[in-house]
Short mmCIF file of C-alpha atoms in Angstrom, two decimals:
data_model
loop_
_atom_site.label_atom_id
_atom_site.label_comp_id
_atom_site.label_asym_id
_atom_site.label_seq_id
_atom_site.Cartn_x
_atom_site.Cartn_y
_atom_site.Cartn_z
CA MET A 259 -0.38 0.50 0.31
CA PRO A 260 1.23 3.17 -0.62
CA PRO A 261 1.66 6.03 1.86
CA PRO A 262 -0.52 7.93 2.95
CA SER A 263 0.64 11.27 1.12
CA VAL A 264 0.95 9.56 -1.81
CA ARG A 265 -2.14 9.41 -3.96
CA THR A 266 -2.24 6.75 -7.74
CA ASP A 267 -4.36 7.47 -10.71
CA LEU A 268 -3.86 5.45 -13.85
CA THR A 269 -4.92 5.37 -16.98
CA ARG A 270 -4.16 2.20 -19.46
CA LEU A 271 -6.04 2.86 -22.32
CA GLY A 272 -3.59 3.86 -25.17
CA GLY A 273 -0.05 3.47 -23.67
CA SER A 274 -0.89 6.13 -20.24
CA GLU A 275 -0.50 6.21 -17.51
CA ILE A 276 -0.34 8.43 -14.56
CA GLN A 277 0.85 8.82 -11.14
CA VAL A 278 0.49 12.11 -9.00
CA TRP A 279 2.76 12.26 -5.56
CA GLU A 280 2.12 15.55 -2.67
CA GLY A 281 3.19 16.53 0.36
CA THR A 282 5.82 15.26 1.71
CA ALA A 283 6.30 11.67 -0.92
CA VAL A 284 6.98 14.86 -3.69
CA PHE A 285 10.58 15.95 -3.22
CA SER A 286 12.00 11.48 -2.14
CA ALA A 287 9.91 11.18 -5.67
CA CYS A 288 11.12 12.96 -8.11
CA ARG A 289 14.12 12.94 -9.77
CA SER A 290 15.14 16.21 -11.25
CA LEU A 291 16.97 18.70 -10.10
CA PHE A 292 15.19 21.44 -11.55
CA LEU A 293 11.49 20.70 -10.35
CA ARG A 294 13.17 20.39 -7.18
CA SER A 295 14.21 24.47 -7.23
CA ARG A 296 10.97 25.47 -8.46
CA LEU A 297 9.03 23.67 -5.88
CA GLU A 298 11.44 25.23 -3.64
CA ASN A 299 10.92 28.69 -4.86
CA TRP A 300 7.20 27.81 -4.76
CA ILE A 301 7.38 27.70 -1.28
CA LYS A 302 8.92 29.99 0.14
CA ALA A 303 7.44 32.14 -1.55
CA GLY A 304 3.78 31.16 -0.38
CA ARG A 305 5.93 31.13 3.77
CA SER A 306 7.64 35.24 2.34
CA ALA A 307 3.22 36.13 1.82
CA GLY A 308 1.79 33.62 4.48
CA ALA A 309 -0.45 31.82 2.10
CA ALA A 310 -0.34 30.61 -1.27
CA PRO A 311 2.03 32.52 -3.35
CA LEU A 312 0.62 35.15 -6.16
CA LEU A 313 1.18 34.81 -9.59
CA LYS A 314 2.98 37.93 -9.74
CA GLU A 315 5.64 36.54 -7.62
CA LEU A 316 6.31 32.89 -9.63
CA TYR A 317 5.57 34.27 -13.31
CA GLY A 318 6.90 37.37 -15.25
CA PHE A 319 10.53 37.26 -14.81
CA GLU A 320 12.62 34.42 -16.94
CA GLU A 321 15.84 34.25 -15.16
CA GLU A 322 13.27 33.52 -11.91
CA THR A 323 10.38 31.20 -14.03
CA HIS A 324 12.27 29.61 -16.63
CA ILE A 325 8.99 30.50 -18.49
CA ASP A 326 10.54 28.78 -21.43
CA ASP A 327 10.17 25.56 -20.32
CA ALA A 328 7.02 26.16 -18.20
CA MET A 329 2.95 26.56 -18.90
CA LEU A 330 0.50 27.92 -17.09
CA LEU A 331 -2.98 27.40 -17.15
CA LEU A 332 -6.11 29.58 -15.95
CA GLN A 333 -8.99 28.00 -13.93
CA GLN A 334 -12.03 28.08 -15.76
CA GLY A 335 -14.91 26.56 -13.80
CA ASP A 336 -13.93 22.50 -13.92
CA ASP A 337 -11.47 22.55 -16.56
CA PHE A 338 -7.85 24.64 -17.03
CA ILE A 339 -7.03 26.54 -20.11
CA TYR A 340 -3.17 27.40 -21.27
CA VAL A 341 -2.33 30.41 -21.78
CA HIS A 342 1.57 29.95 -21.90
CA GLN A 343 3.60 27.54 -23.14
CA GLY A 344 7.15 28.35 -23.90
CA THR A 345 9.51 27.77 -26.51
CA ASN A 346 10.94 25.56 -24.77
CA SER A 347 7.91 23.24 -23.67
CA VAL A 348 6.65 23.32 -27.87
CA HIS A 349 9.82 21.72 -28.60
CA GLU A 350 9.85 19.18 -25.65
CA TYR A 351 6.20 18.09 -27.17
CA GLY A 352 5.81 18.15 -30.09
CA ARG A 353 2.38 20.58 -29.88
CA VAL A 354 1.35 23.89 -29.33
CA PHE A 355 -1.65 23.73 -26.21
CA ARG A 356 -1.54 27.43 -26.05
CA GLY A 357 -5.43 28.79 -25.87
CA ALA A 358 -7.19 25.23 -25.64
CA LEU A 359 -8.83 23.96 -22.74
CA LEU A 360 -7.96 20.95 -20.93
CA SER A 361 -10.73 18.47 -21.98
CA SER A 362 -10.11 19.30 -25.82
CA ILE A 363 -7.26 17.74 -26.25
CA SER A 364 -7.39 14.88 -26.88
CA GLY A 365 -5.99 12.04 -25.50
CA ASN A 366 -6.90 9.08 -22.68
CA MET A 367 -5.04 11.65 -19.88
CA GLY A 368 -6.91 14.38 -19.97
CA PRO A 369 -9.53 13.57 -17.20
CA SER A 370 -6.73 12.50 -15.09
CA PHE A 371 -5.32 15.86 -14.98
CA ARG A 372 -8.55 18.04 -14.81
CA ARG A 373 -8.64 15.96 -12.00
CA HIS A 374 -6.00 16.80 -10.12
CA TYR A 375 -5.46 19.87 -11.00
CA ASN A 376 -8.76 20.82 -9.25
CA ALA A 377 -7.53 18.84 -6.49
CA ALA A 378 -4.79 21.80 -5.94
CA VAL A 379 -6.28 24.94 -6.60
CA THR A 380 -8.78 23.70 -3.87
CA ASP A 381 -6.27 23.04 -1.51
CA MET A 382 -3.75 25.19 -3.05
CA ARG A 383 -0.71 22.32 -2.79
CA PRO A 384 1.42 21.36 -5.50
CA ARG A 385 1.25 18.45 -7.30
CA TYR A 386 4.06 15.58 -8.37
CA MET A 387 3.57 13.69 -11.63
CA GLN A 388 5.10 11.42 -12.95
CA PHE A 389 3.09 9.92 -16.49
CA ARG A 390 3.73 7.97 -20.22
CA THR A 391 1.68 10.56 -22.60
CA ASP A 392 0.10 9.95 -25.25
CA PHE A 393 1.38 12.08 -27.71
CA SER A 394 4.80 10.39 -27.97
CA ALA A 395 5.10 7.11 -30.30
CA ARG A 396 7.62 5.68 -28.20
CA HIS A 397 5.73 6.72 -25.00
CA VAL A 398 7.89 8.97 -23.32
CA ARG A 399 8.04 9.27 -19.07
CA TRP A 400 7.47 12.43 -17.64
CA GLU A 401 8.24 14.22 -14.87
CA ARG A 402 5.56 17.23 -13.62
CA ILE A 403 5.63 19.66 -11.44
CA VAL A 404 2.56 21.51 -10.21
CA LEU A 405 2.55 24.77 -9.13
CA PRO A 406 -1.00 26.98 -7.51
CA LEU A 407 -0.62 30.28 -7.61
CA VAL A 408 -3.85 32.52 -7.54
CA SER A 409 -4.27 36.41 -8.85
CA ASP A 410 -4.43 38.00 -5.39
CA GLU A 411 -4.84 37.57 -1.08
CA ARG A 412 -8.74 37.20 -1.75
CA GLN A 413 -7.81 34.69 -4.82
CA THR A 414 -9.83 35.58 -7.58
CA THR A 415 -7.72 34.01 -10.02
CA LYS A 416 -6.17 31.01 -9.68
CA PHE A 417 -3.36 29.46 -12.43
CA LEU A 418 -1.19 26.71 -12.19
CA LEU A 419 2.32 26.72 -13.35
CA LEU A 420 3.48 23.57 -14.43
CA TYR A 421 7.27 22.62 -15.27
CA SER A 422 8.15 18.39 -16.93
CA GLU A 423 11.62 17.20 -17.79
CA PRO A 424 11.72 13.61 -19.26
CA LEU A 425 12.10 10.93 -16.77
CA ASP A 426 14.15 8.65 -19.65
CA ASP A 427 17.39 10.72 -20.54
CA LYS A 428 18.43 6.81 -22.21
CA LEU A 429 15.79 6.73 -23.98
CA GLU A 430 17.20 8.30 -27.56
CA ILE A 431 19.87 5.80 -27.45
CA LEU A 432 17.86 2.42 -26.43
CA GLN A 433 16.05 2.99 -29.44
CA ALA A 434 19.02 3.64 -31.27
CA ALA A 435 19.94 0.29 -30.01
CA PHE A 436 17.39 -1.95 -29.80
CA ASP A 437 16.38 -1.07 -34.42
CA ARG A 438 19.52 -1.77 -34.80
CA SER A 439 18.89 -5.57 -33.65
CA SER A 440 18.43 -8.58 -35.53
CA ILE A 441 17.19 -9.84 -32.23
CA GLY A 442 13.26 -8.96 -31.13
CA MET A 443 13.00 -6.85 -27.59
CA VAL A 444 10.52 -5.57 -25.73
CA ALA A 445 12.00 -2.32 -22.45
CA ALA A 446 10.01 -2.06 -20.06
CA THR A 447 10.74 0.16 -16.90
CA LYS A 448 8.91 -0.16 -13.08
CA THR A 449 6.88 2.43 -11.87
CA ILE A 450 9.10 4.79 -9.53
CA GLY A 451 8.86 4.85 -5.84
CA GLU A 452 6.51 2.47 -5.46
CA GLU A 453 7.28 -1.76 -4.56
CA LYS A 454 5.67 -3.60 -7.33
CA SER A 455 5.75 -6.43 -8.97
CA LEU A 456 7.47 -7.18 -12.96
CA GLU A 457 3.70 -7.02 -13.95
CA ASP A 458 3.76 -4.27 -13.49
CA ALA A 459 6.44 -2.78 -15.13
CA ALA A 460 5.48 0.14 -18.12
CA ILE A 461 6.18 -1.04 -21.51
CA LEU A 462 9.32 1.66 -23.52
CA LEU A 463 10.43 0.47 -26.85
CA VAL A 464 9.60 -2.54 -28.56
CA ASN A 465 11.45 -2.52 -31.61
CA SER A 466 10.69 -3.73 -34.86
CA ARG A 467 11.81 -7.87 -35.53
CA ALA A 468 9.60 -8.04 -32.51
CA ARG A 469 7.21 -6.02 -34.18
CA SER A 470 7.09 -8.83 -36.72
CA MET A 471 7.44 -11.55 -34.71
CA LEU A 472 4.14 -10.65 -31.90
CA LYS A 473 2.40 -8.57 -35.11
CA MET A 474 2.12 -5.62 -33.52
CA GLU A 475 1.51 -2.50 -36.20
CA GLU A 476 4.98 0.23 -36.88
CA ASP A 477 3.00 3.10 -35.83
CA SER A 478 1.84 1.99 -31.90
CA ILE A 479 2.41 0.14 -29.00
CA PRO A 480 -1.12 -1.96 -28.48
CA ILE A 481 0.06 -3.01 -24.91
CA SER A 482 1.50 -0.60 -21.23
CA THR A 483 2.91 -3.70 -19.61
CA VAL A 484 4.49 -6.87 -18.76
CA ARG A 485 1.17 -7.77 -18.54
CA ASP A 486 0.20 -6.44 -21.38
CA LEU A 487 2.61 -8.45 -23.21
CA ARG A 488 1.99 -11.28 -21.50
CA ALA A 489 -1.24 -11.22 -22.71
CA TRP A 490 -0.35 -10.32 -26.36
CA ILE A 491 2.25 -13.31 -26.77
CA GLN A 492 -0.79 -15.43 -24.95
CA ASN A 493 -4.67 -14.51 -26.50
CA VAL A 494 -3.16 -12.80 -29.29
CA ARG A 495 -0.39 -14.45 -30.82
CA LYS A 496 -1.53 -18.38 -29.56
CA TRP A 497 2.05 -19.39 -28.49
CA GLU A 498 1.99 -21.60 -25.61
CA GLN A 499 4.80 -22.18 -23.11
CA LEU A 500 6.19 -25.13 -23.38
CA ASP A 501 7.26 -25.46 -19.21
CA GLU A 502 8.00 -23.51 -16.27
CA PRO A 503 10.28 -20.58 -17.10
CA LYS A 504 14.21 -21.65 -15.89
CA THR A 505 16.56 -18.75 -14.03
CA THR A 506 20.19 -18.46 -15.06
CA LEU A 507 22.84 -15.77 -13.73
CA GLY A 508 19.71 -12.77 -12.79
CA LYS A 509 17.88 -14.21 -15.61
CA THR A 510 14.54 -15.94 -16.97
CA ILE A 511 14.35 -18.27 -19.14
CA ILE A 512 10.99 -18.99 -21.43
CA GLY A 513 10.60 -21.57 -23.47
CA TYR A 514 7.08 -21.48 -26.43
CA ARG A 515 5.42 -22.90 -29.06
CA ASP A 516 4.19 -20.99 -32.55
CA LYS A 517 2.01 -23.13 -33.72
CA GLU A 518 1.29 -21.19 -36.70
CA LYS A 519 4.38 -21.18 -37.69
CA SER A 520 6.05 -24.69 -36.27
CA LYS A 521 8.94 -22.84 -34.08
CA ASN A 522 9.67 -22.40 -31.01
CA ILE A 523 10.42 -19.38 -29.42
CA THR A 524 12.78 -19.19 -26.59
CA VAL A 525 11.82 -15.10 -24.26
CA VAL A 526 15.29 -14.09 -21.93
CA VAL A 527 13.83 -11.63 -19.61
CA GLU A 528 17.15 -9.54 -17.92
CA PRO A 529 17.99 -6.79 -15.82
CA ILE A 530 19.33 -3.97 -16.69
CA GLU A 531 20.30 -0.36 -14.49
CA HIS A 532 15.99 0.44 -14.37
CA TYR A 533 15.29 -1.31 -17.27
CA VAL A 534 13.89 -4.69 -18.20
CA VAL A 535 14.48 -6.01 -21.26
CA PHE A 536 12.58 -9.41 -23.32
CA HIS A 537 14.88 -11.14 -26.49
CA LEU A 538 12.77 -12.89 -28.19
CA LEU A 539 14.47 -15.34 -30.01
CA ASP A 540 13.11 -17.01 -33.21
#
């Protein structure tokens, strides 16, 4: 069970997933020193004012707010409108959100974001998020700090100042190595900050050879977790497991029979740092 200061919200449809931390758990979960510094500035501003920080205290001075990296959302009812998106944010996401309502943006994560954003402007407490965006074909994982602000002491208008950074700085290198491999390969990573089984590890990459063996389309990944991968192997590809998994030198070896092609498949599961890599050998 997660500690009281952690709230977890999962949305796995379409390969999207979001998790949310609040309270003291934020500093233990947050990886980015830059995001930590943004939160520390928010805390200092709140303490000096004795209330929720004002918009003018944290937004408008580039050297303090790093506005090129920020997104600013204005609360409108139970929805939010993007009133600012920095140039770096546009580059990282590959999409422009300025002027758009959060509810109008396609994807499976919008309702979860709205729920947690509304909670943040209600209790005026920051939120820290880790998520995999469905805006990226490679399901890049991100971390985000959400900082509530107000227009004045009466809290006439409420805003959210957002900063995001990729969690997987090795992903492009891993992708390049995967794409060059003649062996089928699938990479997954365990959820940060929680004790979860391998079944819940999030799928990050599936190389071309693995897509061919698993009969997946080139432009999307139809699975989100290792549990989904196992289900795909059994129910979609209908590979029959031949015997019990064997473990040797830290690797797990599972034998399958592809009846359609009348050949045996060996799956080798190998932990590499924060990742788990599945090697598919035929």
